[in-house]
XYZ file of C-alpha atoms in Angstrom:
328
model
C 0.071 -0.039 -0.066
C 1.329 3.259 -1.202
C 0.649 6.140 1.325
C 2.046 9.705 0.893
C 2.316 12.089 3.390
C -0.225 14.287 1.865
C -3.123 11.772 2.593
C -2.777 12.091 6.418
C -1.908 15.883 6.714
C -4.500 18.131 8.715
C -4.820 22.143 8.225
C -2.787 23.251 10.756
C -2.946 26.827 12.714
C -1.521 29.352 10.733
C -0.188 32.686 11.900
C 2.052 35.575 10.472
C 5.638 36.092 11.468
C 4.583 39.329 13.015
C 2.178 37.924 14.922
C 2.598 39.159 19.048
C 4.097 36.145 21.116
C 1.500 37.183 23.524
C -1.628 35.906 20.599
C 0.623 32.508 20.384
C 0.308 32.261 24.157
C -3.256 32.660 24.319
C -3.979 30.060 21.324
C -1.786 27.631 23.045
C -3.199 28.143 26.590
C -6.878 27.916 24.704
C -6.350 24.782 22.906
C -4.884 22.262 24.671
C -4.994 19.670 21.493
C -2.746 22.348 19.804
C 0.915 20.832 19.803
C 2.746 23.341 17.343
C 1.440 26.474 14.836
C 2.912 27.090 11.534
C 4.407 30.473 10.660
C 3.462 31.534 6.981
C 4.305 34.745 4.905
C 1.231 34.298 2.318
C 0.885 30.920 1.698
C 4.576 30.024 2.264
C 5.664 28.365 5.321
C 8.908 29.784 6.729
C 8.379 28.588 10.505
C 7.278 26.481 13.212
C 6.262 26.987 17.072
C 6.168 23.724 19.016
C 4.070 24.235 22.170
C 7.047 22.972 24.455
C 9.845 24.642 23.076
C 7.390 28.042 23.300
C 6.479 27.681 26.685
C 10.116 26.242 27.752
C 11.709 29.673 26.639
C 9.126 31.860 28.402
C 9.639 29.419 31.531
C 13.469 30.841 31.511
C 14.618 33.682 33.829
C 13.179 36.727 32.568
C 11.766 35.050 29.393
C 8.102 35.734 29.808
C 8.370 39.604 30.204
C 11.321 39.149 27.377
C 9.211 37.599 24.296
C 5.391 38.377 25.250
C 5.666 41.530 23.463
C 7.913 40.315 20.762
C 6.990 39.139 17.494
C 6.715 35.192 17.011
C 9.845 35.229 14.142
C 11.635 35.887 16.964
C 11.285 32.345 18.265
C 9.952 30.246 16.210
C 12.372 27.441 14.306
C 13.719 28.960 11.375
C 14.417 25.567 9.474
C 11.342 22.709 10.571
C 11.015 19.993 8.522
C 8.713 20.874 4.976
C 7.739 18.230 2.956
C 5.999 18.048 -0.433
C 2.277 16.111 -0.412
C 3.936 13.594 -2.668
C 6.495 12.453 -0.615
C 5.829 8.647 0.687
C 5.480 8.506 4.502
C 8.361 5.896 4.497
C 10.571 8.593 3.575
C 9.275 11.091 5.475
C 9.752 8.950 8.610
C 13.161 8.264 7.607
C 13.946 12.533 7.799
C 11.842 13.199 10.716
C 13.690 10.544 12.547
C 17.186 12.340 11.269
C 16.301 15.348 13.457
C 18.171 16.683 16.182
C 17.010 14.841 19.623
C 15.024 18.334 20.623
C 12.859 18.189 17.238
C 12.002 14.667 17.036
C 8.581 15.224 17.945
C 8.433 18.651 15.736
C 5.230 18.748 13.803
C 6.061 18.027 9.820
C 4.891 20.701 7.479
C 3.178 19.217 4.116
C 3.067 21.522 1.107
C 1.363 21.171 -2.263
C 2.340 23.279 -5.310
C 4.814 25.187 -2.762
C 2.042 26.251 -0.997
C 0.892 25.432 2.905
C -0.969 22.312 2.592
C -1.380 21.007 6.404
C 0.874 19.423 9.052
C 1.291 15.601 10.541
C 2.236 14.934 13.870
C 5.314 12.218 14.743
C 2.302 10.518 16.812
C 0.062 10.284 13.280
C 2.968 9.117 11.093
C 4.069 6.444 13.516
C 0.230 5.424 13.526
C 0.133 5.167 9.888
C 3.364 3.562 9.319
C 2.159 0.634 11.755
C -0.875 0.492 9.787
C 0.746 0.221 6.548
C 3.443 -2.594 8.115
C 0.647 -4.528 9.481
C -1.428 -4.736 6.548
C 1.668 -5.272 4.533
C 2.775 -8.361 6.579
C -0.946 -9.719 6.462
C -1.008 -9.820 2.502
C 2.984 -10.292 1.865
C 4.330 -13.814 0.921
C 5.900 -15.622 3.713
C 8.578 -16.823 1.660
C 9.925 -13.734 0.603
C 8.173 -10.661 2.687
C 7.089 -9.073 -0.499
C 3.332 -7.859 -1.180
C 1.331 -10.633 -2.736
C -1.845 -10.404 -4.977
C -3.859 -8.229 -2.585
C -1.769 -5.276 -2.558
C -0.111 -5.486 -5.538
C -3.914 -5.333 -7.254
C -4.530 -1.963 -5.901
C -0.879 -0.888 -6.289
C -1.502 -1.741 -10.272
C -4.908 0.417 -10.161
C -2.928 3.248 -8.844
C 0.002 2.906 -11.371
C -2.367 3.049 -14.304
C -3.085 6.504 -13.313
C 0.633 7.487 -13.533
C 1.269 10.194 -16.687
C 4.290 7.630 -17.278
C 4.579 3.735 -16.085
C 6.515 0.625 -17.056
C 5.150 -2.748 -15.111
C 7.787 -5.782 -14.933
C 6.367 -9.042 -14.945
C 9.594 -11.399 -13.894
C 9.336 -14.686 -13.942
C 11.947 -17.673 -13.682
C 12.198 -20.200 -16.721
C 13.223 -23.830 -16.145
C 12.708 -23.283 -12.479
C 10.711 -26.657 -12.584
C 13.870 -28.540 -14.022
C 16.152 -26.857 -11.086
C 13.486 -27.957 -8.210
C 13.017 -31.596 -9.704
C 17.306 -31.582 -9.385
C 18.356 -29.810 -6.480
C 15.076 -30.054 -4.649
C 12.134 -27.353 -3.318
C 14.406 -26.030 -0.456
C 17.244 -24.791 -2.993
C 14.389 -23.793 -5.220
C 13.026 -21.705 -2.297
C 16.176 -20.263 -1.871
C 16.600 -18.847 -5.436
C 13.080 -17.265 -5.341
C 14.277 -15.435 -2.166
C 17.674 -14.060 -3.892
C 15.591 -13.049 -6.778
C 13.259 -11.159 -4.823
C 16.587 -9.321 -3.012
C 18.090 -8.509 -6.394
C 14.609 -6.728 -7.569
C 14.338 -4.799 -4.206
C 18.163 -3.893 -4.631
C 17.603 -3.346 -8.370
C 14.120 -1.318 -8.320
C 13.014 0.179 -4.680
C 15.976 2.916 -4.882
C 15.524 6.510 -4.777
C 15.693 7.408 -8.331
C 12.776 5.398 -8.744
C 10.398 6.474 -6.604
C 7.384 5.830 -6.469
C 8.351 2.257 -6.798
C 6.940 -1.323 -6.081
C 7.676 -4.814 -6.274
C 5.779 -7.590 -5.642
C 5.700 -11.511 -5.166
C 2.851 -12.771 -7.507
C 3.266 -16.598 -5.924
C 5.685 -19.413 -7.098
C 8.560 -17.998 -9.562
C 6.351 -15.031 -10.505
C 7.484 -11.252 -9.281
C 5.884 -8.077 -10.726
C 7.245 -4.401 -10.424
C 6.568 -1.216 -11.119
C 8.311 2.383 -12.364
C 6.671 5.767 -12.545
C 8.841 6.428 -15.729
C 10.130 4.632 -19.435
C 13.823 4.331 -18.474
C 13.710 0.198 -17.655
C 16.631 -0.430 -19.744
C 19.493 -0.431 -16.879
C 17.338 -1.921 -14.242
C 16.658 -5.020 -16.512
C 20.066 -5.553 -17.265
C 21.314 -4.782 -13.937
C 18.497 -7.628 -12.993
C 19.768 -10.284 -15.359
C 23.676 -9.819 -14.632
C 23.174 -9.793 -10.985
C 20.723 -13.230 -11.579
C 23.385 -15.031 -13.440
C 26.087 -14.157 -10.981
C 24.436 -15.888 -8.280
C 23.477 -18.860 -10.033
C 26.848 -20.197 -9.207
C 25.838 -20.724 -5.501
C 22.769 -22.873 -6.642
C 24.316 -25.322 -9.181
C 27.477 -27.471 -9.223
C 30.132 -26.874 -11.049
C 29.626 -29.634 -13.878
C 26.158 -28.078 -14.402
C 27.295 -24.684 -14.664
C 29.976 -25.869 -17.593
C 27.493 -28.072 -19.507
C 25.059 -24.762 -19.273
C 22.014 -27.823 -18.603
C 20.779 -30.103 -15.743
C 19.841 -33.598 -17.258
C 15.871 -34.192 -16.114
C 13.386 -37.057 -16.755
C 10.263 -35.717 -18.884
C 7.328 -37.773 -18.328
C 8.075 -40.540 -20.735
C 10.516 -41.177 -18.436
C 13.574 -39.876 -20.905
C 16.546 -38.039 -19.744
C 16.619 -34.635 -21.398
C 19.020 -31.668 -21.426
C 16.549 -28.730 -19.900
C 18.904 -25.053 -19.677
C 19.712 -23.510 -16.632
C 17.485 -21.082 -15.143
C 17.170 -18.047 -16.560
C 14.908 -15.141 -16.135
C 12.417 -12.955 -18.646
C 11.267 -9.734 -17.814
C 8.126 -8.470 -20.065
C 8.003 -4.793 -19.574
C 4.688 -3.030 -20.166
C 4.713 0.736 -20.986
C 1.964 3.225 -21.734
C 4.107 4.999 -24.285
C 2.089 4.482 -27.476
C -0.502 2.233 -25.977
C -3.631 3.237 -23.981
C -3.754 0.451 -21.141
C -6.993 2.247 -18.899
C -7.995 -1.089 -16.682
C -6.059 -4.345 -15.089
C -7.836 -6.660 -17.883
C -5.620 -5.039 -20.768
C -2.882 -4.776 -18.592
C -2.796 -8.293 -18.149
C -3.803 -9.113 -21.810
C -0.853 -7.071 -22.957
C 1.891 -8.795 -20.316
C 0.502 -12.223 -21.539
C 1.525 -11.703 -24.869
C 4.716 -10.110 -24.092
C 5.947 -13.007 -21.412
C 5.017 -15.677 -24.085
C 7.584 -14.132 -26.688
C 10.085 -13.809 -23.823
C 9.931 -17.416 -22.782
C 9.981 -18.795 -26.258
C 13.677 -17.338 -26.400
C 14.876 -19.596 -23.906
C 17.381 -17.528 -22.444
C 17.331 -14.536 -20.154
C 15.741 -11.222 -21.892
C 13.337 -8.467 -21.697
C 11.274 -7.039 -24.025
C 8.820 -4.596 -24.079
C 5.212 -4.112 -25.815
C 6.697 -1.533 -28.382
C 9.102 -4.725 -29.196
C 6.806 -7.403 -29.646
C 4.849 -5.190 -31.727
C 7.625 -4.737 -34.038
C 8.802 -8.289 -33.868
C 4.823 -9.006 -34.464
C 4.631 -6.881 -37.601
C 7.913 -8.185 -39.161
C 6.453 -11.692 -38.823
C 3.156 -10.469 -40.840
C 5.342 -9.333 -43.269
C 7.445 -12.145 -44.058
């Protein structure tokens, strides 16, 4: 479940920098639930006054007499944490927790289009994070810990609203032959290793907001909000092949295949596992529904698997190959 900070922001009390401290004092006194006040110039937040910090300054020797008739810009925090509406709550949490100890529990100010939108308390942020983590754990794959089909469906519905998107369907090919040769326990290790490779390659800051899910078995799915898939796919394939040395005996690596009994009881040479990535993008295609996305992915996946080696193929490339075959 992808939650951005703006979704949990609430309208906050706002004052001008020229507001007298006595007015701020009265506001805090009259509303016991008020944690902090945002200082804005026009619609732009420029400071924050937290109740605890404000009353602490007034409690110092001569503090009350010194500040009460002065403007709030003299005592406000001039560098509060200000984040954009679209920032994921996980990232906001990291920023909030990296603040100085004295400011750990200060409000997080939220802007939208560079204008004040609201604020989020640390309590609200932690509660929402816990809610998301509990929900993800409930609907996650027990093997990989990645989100499962319920969360995947919700995420894809959101992704289809993006101006640009790439949805990556990832399959491990020849996986059954590997399981038959090396056992299900070792097969599980390959699946977990693949999950690690995918999260390392896709869930990066440059790809935000991105997503990786485990459909089940040896099938995964990932999303990125752009069309720059090539470097990502190359990285996934290269890391996948490098890690295979941990799972195969040397002889099978050198041969490039394993011998597996087919349904007729005859030994066959089956290729080592490889990885196929079907990349579905909305470059020149309208993909308004999950049904359409699934339909486009199915045909690209079939083409990937027919090549019988690690490969990634986009919907655009599939269309070109199909046109060439028709022309021939």
